[in-house]
CSV table of C-alpha atoms in Angstrom, one decimal:
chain,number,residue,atom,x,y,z
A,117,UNK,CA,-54.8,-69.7,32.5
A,118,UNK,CA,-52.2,-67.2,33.8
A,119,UNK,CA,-51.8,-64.7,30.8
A,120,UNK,CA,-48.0,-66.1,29.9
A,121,UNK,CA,-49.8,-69.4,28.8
A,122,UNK,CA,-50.9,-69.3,25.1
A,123,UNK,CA,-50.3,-71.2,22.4
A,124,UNK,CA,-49.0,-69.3,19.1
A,125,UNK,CA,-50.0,-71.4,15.9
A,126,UNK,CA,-47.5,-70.6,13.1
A,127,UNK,CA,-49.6,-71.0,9.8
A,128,UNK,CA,-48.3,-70.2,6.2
A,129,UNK,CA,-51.3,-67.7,5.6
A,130,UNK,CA,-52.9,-65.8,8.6
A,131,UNK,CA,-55.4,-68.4,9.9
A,132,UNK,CA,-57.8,-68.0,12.2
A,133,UNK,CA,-59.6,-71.0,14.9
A,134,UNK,CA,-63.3,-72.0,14.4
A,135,UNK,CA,-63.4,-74.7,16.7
A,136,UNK,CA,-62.0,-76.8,19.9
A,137,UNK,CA,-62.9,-80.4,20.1
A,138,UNK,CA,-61.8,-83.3,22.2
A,139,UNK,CA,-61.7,-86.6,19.9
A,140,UNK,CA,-61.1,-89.7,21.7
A,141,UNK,CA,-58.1,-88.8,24.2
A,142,UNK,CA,-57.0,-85.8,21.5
A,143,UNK,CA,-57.1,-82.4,21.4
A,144,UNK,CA,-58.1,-80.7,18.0
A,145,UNK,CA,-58.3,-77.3,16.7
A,146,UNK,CA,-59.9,-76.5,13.3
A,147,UNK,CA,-58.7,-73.5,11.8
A,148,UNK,CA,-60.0,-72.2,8.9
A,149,UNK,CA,-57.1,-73.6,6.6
A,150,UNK,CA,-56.0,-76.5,8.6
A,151,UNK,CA,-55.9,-78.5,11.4
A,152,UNK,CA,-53.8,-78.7,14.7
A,153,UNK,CA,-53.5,-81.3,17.6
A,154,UNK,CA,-52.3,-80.0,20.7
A,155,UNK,CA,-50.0,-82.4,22.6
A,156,UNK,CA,-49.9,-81.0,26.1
A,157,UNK,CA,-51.2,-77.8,27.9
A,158,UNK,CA,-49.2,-75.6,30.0
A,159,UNK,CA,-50.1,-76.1,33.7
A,160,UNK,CA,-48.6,-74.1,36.9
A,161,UNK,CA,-45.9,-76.1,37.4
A,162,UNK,CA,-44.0,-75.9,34.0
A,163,UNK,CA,-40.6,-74.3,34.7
A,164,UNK,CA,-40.6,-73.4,31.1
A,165,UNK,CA,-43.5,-73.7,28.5
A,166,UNK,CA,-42.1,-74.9,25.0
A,167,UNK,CA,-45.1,-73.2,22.7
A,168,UNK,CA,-43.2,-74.3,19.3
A,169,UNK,CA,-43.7,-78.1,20.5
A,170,UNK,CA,-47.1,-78.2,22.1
A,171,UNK,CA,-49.0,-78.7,18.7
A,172,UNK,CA,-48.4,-80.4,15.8
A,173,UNK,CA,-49.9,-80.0,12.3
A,174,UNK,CA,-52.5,-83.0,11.6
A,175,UNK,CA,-53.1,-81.0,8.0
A,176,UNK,CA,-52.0,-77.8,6.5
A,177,UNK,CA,-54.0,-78.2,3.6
A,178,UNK,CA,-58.0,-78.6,4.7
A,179,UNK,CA,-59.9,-76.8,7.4
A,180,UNK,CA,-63.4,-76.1,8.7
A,181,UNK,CA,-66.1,-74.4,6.9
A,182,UNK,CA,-67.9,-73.1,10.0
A,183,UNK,CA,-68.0,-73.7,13.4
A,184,UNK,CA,-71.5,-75.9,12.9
A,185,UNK,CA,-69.8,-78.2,9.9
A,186,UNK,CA,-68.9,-80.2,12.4
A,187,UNK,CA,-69.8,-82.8,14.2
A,188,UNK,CA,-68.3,-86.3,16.1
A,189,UNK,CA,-69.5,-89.7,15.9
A,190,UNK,CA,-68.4,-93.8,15.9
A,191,UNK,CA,-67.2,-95.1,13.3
A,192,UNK,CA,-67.5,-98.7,13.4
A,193,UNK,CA,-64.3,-99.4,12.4
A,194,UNK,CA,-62.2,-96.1,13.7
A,195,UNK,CA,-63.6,-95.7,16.9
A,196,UNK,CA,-64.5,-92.0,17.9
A,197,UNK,CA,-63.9,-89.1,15.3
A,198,UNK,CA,-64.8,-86.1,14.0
A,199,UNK,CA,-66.9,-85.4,10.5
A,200,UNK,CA,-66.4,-82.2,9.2
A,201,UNK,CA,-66.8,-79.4,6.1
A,202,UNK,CA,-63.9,-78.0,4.5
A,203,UNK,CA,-64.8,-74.7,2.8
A,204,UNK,CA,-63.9,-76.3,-0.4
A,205,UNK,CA,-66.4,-78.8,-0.3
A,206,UNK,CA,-66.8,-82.4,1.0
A,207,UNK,CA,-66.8,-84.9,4.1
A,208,UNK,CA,-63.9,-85.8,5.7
A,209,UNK,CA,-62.8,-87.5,9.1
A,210,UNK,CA,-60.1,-87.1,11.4
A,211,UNK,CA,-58.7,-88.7,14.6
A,212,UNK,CA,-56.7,-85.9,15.4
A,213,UNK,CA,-53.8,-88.0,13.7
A,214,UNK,CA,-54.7,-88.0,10.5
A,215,UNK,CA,-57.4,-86.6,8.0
A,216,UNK,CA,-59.3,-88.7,5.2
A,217,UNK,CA,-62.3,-88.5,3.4
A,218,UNK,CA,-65.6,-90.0,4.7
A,219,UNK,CA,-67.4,-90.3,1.2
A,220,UNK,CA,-65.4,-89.8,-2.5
A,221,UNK,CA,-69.0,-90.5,-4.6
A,222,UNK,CA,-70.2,-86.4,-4.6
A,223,UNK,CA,-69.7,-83.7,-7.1
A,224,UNK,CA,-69.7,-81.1,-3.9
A,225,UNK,CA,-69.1,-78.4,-6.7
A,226,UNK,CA,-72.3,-79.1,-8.3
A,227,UNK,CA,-74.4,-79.8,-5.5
A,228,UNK,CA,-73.4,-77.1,-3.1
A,229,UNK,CA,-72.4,-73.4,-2.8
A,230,UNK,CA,-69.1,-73.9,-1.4
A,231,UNK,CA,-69.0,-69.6,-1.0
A,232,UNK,CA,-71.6,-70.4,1.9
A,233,UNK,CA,-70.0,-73.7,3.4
A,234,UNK,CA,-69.9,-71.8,6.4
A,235,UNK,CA,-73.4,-71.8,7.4
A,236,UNK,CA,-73.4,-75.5,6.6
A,237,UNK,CA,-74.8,-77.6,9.9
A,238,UNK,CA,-73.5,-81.0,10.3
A,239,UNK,CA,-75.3,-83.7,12.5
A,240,UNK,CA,-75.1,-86.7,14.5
A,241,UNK,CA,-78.2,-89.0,14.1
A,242,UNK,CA,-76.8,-92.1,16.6
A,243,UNK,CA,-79.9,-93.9,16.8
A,244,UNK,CA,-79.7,-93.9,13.1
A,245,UNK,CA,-76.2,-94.0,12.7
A,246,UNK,CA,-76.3,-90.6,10.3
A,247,UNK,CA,-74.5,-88.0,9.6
A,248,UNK,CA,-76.8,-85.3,8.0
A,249,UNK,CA,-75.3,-81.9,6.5
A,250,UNK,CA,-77.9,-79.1,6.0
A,251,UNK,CA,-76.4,-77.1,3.4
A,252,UNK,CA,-77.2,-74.2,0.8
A,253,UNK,CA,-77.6,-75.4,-2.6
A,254,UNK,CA,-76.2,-73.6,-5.5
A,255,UNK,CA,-78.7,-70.3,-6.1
A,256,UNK,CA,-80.2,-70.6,-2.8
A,257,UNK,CA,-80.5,-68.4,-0.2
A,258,UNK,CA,-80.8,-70.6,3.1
A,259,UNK,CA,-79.8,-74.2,4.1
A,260,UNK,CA,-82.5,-75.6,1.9
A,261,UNK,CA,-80.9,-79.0,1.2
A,262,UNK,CA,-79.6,-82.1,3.4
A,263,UNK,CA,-77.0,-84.8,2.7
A,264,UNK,CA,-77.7,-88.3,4.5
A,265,UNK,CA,-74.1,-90.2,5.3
A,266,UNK,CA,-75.0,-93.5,6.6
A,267,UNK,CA,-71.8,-94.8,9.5
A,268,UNK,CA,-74.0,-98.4,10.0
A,269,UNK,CA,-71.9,-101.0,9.7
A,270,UNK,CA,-74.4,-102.5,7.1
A,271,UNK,CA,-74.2,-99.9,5.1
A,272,UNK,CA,-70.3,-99.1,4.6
A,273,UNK,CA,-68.2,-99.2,1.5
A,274,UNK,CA,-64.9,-100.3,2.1
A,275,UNK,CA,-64.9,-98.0,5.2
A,276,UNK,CA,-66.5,-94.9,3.6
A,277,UNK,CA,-70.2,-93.7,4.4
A,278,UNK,CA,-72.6,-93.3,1.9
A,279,UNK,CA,-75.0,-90.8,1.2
A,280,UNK,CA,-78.4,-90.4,0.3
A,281,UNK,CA,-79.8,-87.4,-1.3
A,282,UNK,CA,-79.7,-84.4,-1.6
A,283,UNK,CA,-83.2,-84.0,0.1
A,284,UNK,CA,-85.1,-81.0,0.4
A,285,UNK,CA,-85.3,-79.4,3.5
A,286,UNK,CA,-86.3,-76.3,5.3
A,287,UNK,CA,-84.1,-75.6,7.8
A,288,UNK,CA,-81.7,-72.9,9.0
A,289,UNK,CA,-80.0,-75.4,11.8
A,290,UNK,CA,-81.0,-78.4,13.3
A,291,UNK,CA,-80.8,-79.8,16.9
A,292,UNK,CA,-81.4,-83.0,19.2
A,293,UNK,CA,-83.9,-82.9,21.5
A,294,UNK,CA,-84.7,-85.8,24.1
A,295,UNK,CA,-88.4,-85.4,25.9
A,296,UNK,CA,-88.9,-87.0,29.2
């Protein structure tokens, strides 16, 4: 983009973007402290870019933990959106309309180190229909627990996903890999 077109977010506290997604036909930007959803993107022919209307706030009061605490998936009942971290613990989804929680049955405060969140890796599992968060655990000093969040439409509960652990684990991060 030509260096006039940028988007300034106006934030209460200075706030700073850990990630970019496209969910479903949205685009979402996690910020630390809150979340954003751009409505259009300059282009060469705009006579005049309006940068106060090209976003809108989609919350001001939950971010993203870290730029791997998130991750998107189906939801059998919402369609496409994206899981993710907040620093102060949790699992919540958005569909770049609106934020809710994915699971309300965890103490996050006493399972996890929510000073570390940020290193927290958060997984799609499709052809198990998980969501697994590798995470520190209070005291530790790597990612040495996971969180299982089942999304199968079996195993719902009134449209939140529940979890299964925590496990141990020894991971750092985790990734997909598909052999041929």
């Amino acid at each position: 983009y030509p260096a006039p077109y940028y988007i300034r977010f106006l934030t209460k506290i200075s706030d700073r973007v850990i990630a970019i997604r496209r969910v479903g036909r949205v685009l979402v930007v996690f910020m630390r402290n809150s979340i954003k959803r751009i409505n259009y993107l300059p282009s060469s022919t705009d006579a005049e870019f309006n940068r106060g209307r090209a976003w809108e706030d989609v919350a001001s009061d939950v971010g993203l933990a870290g730029v791997k605490a998130l991750a998107l998936f189906t939801h059998p009942t919402q369609g496409t959106i994206a899981a993710f971290v907040p620093q102060s613990g949790g699992l919540y989804g958005t569909n770049g309309i609106s934020v809710w929680p994915l699971n309300l049955d965890l103490d996050w405060s006493a399972l996890v180190d929510t000073a570390n969140l940020g290193t927290a890796h958060l997984v799609t599992y499709p052809k198990d229909s998980w969501l697994v968060l590798y995470y520190r655990s209070s005291g530790g000093t790597l990612n040495d627990k996971a969180l299982v969040f089942s999304y199968h439409p079996s195993k719902l509960k009134d449209g939140l996903l529940p979890a299964l652990g925590p496990i141990q684990v020894r991971a750092r991060s985790a990734a997909i890999a598909v052999l041929s």
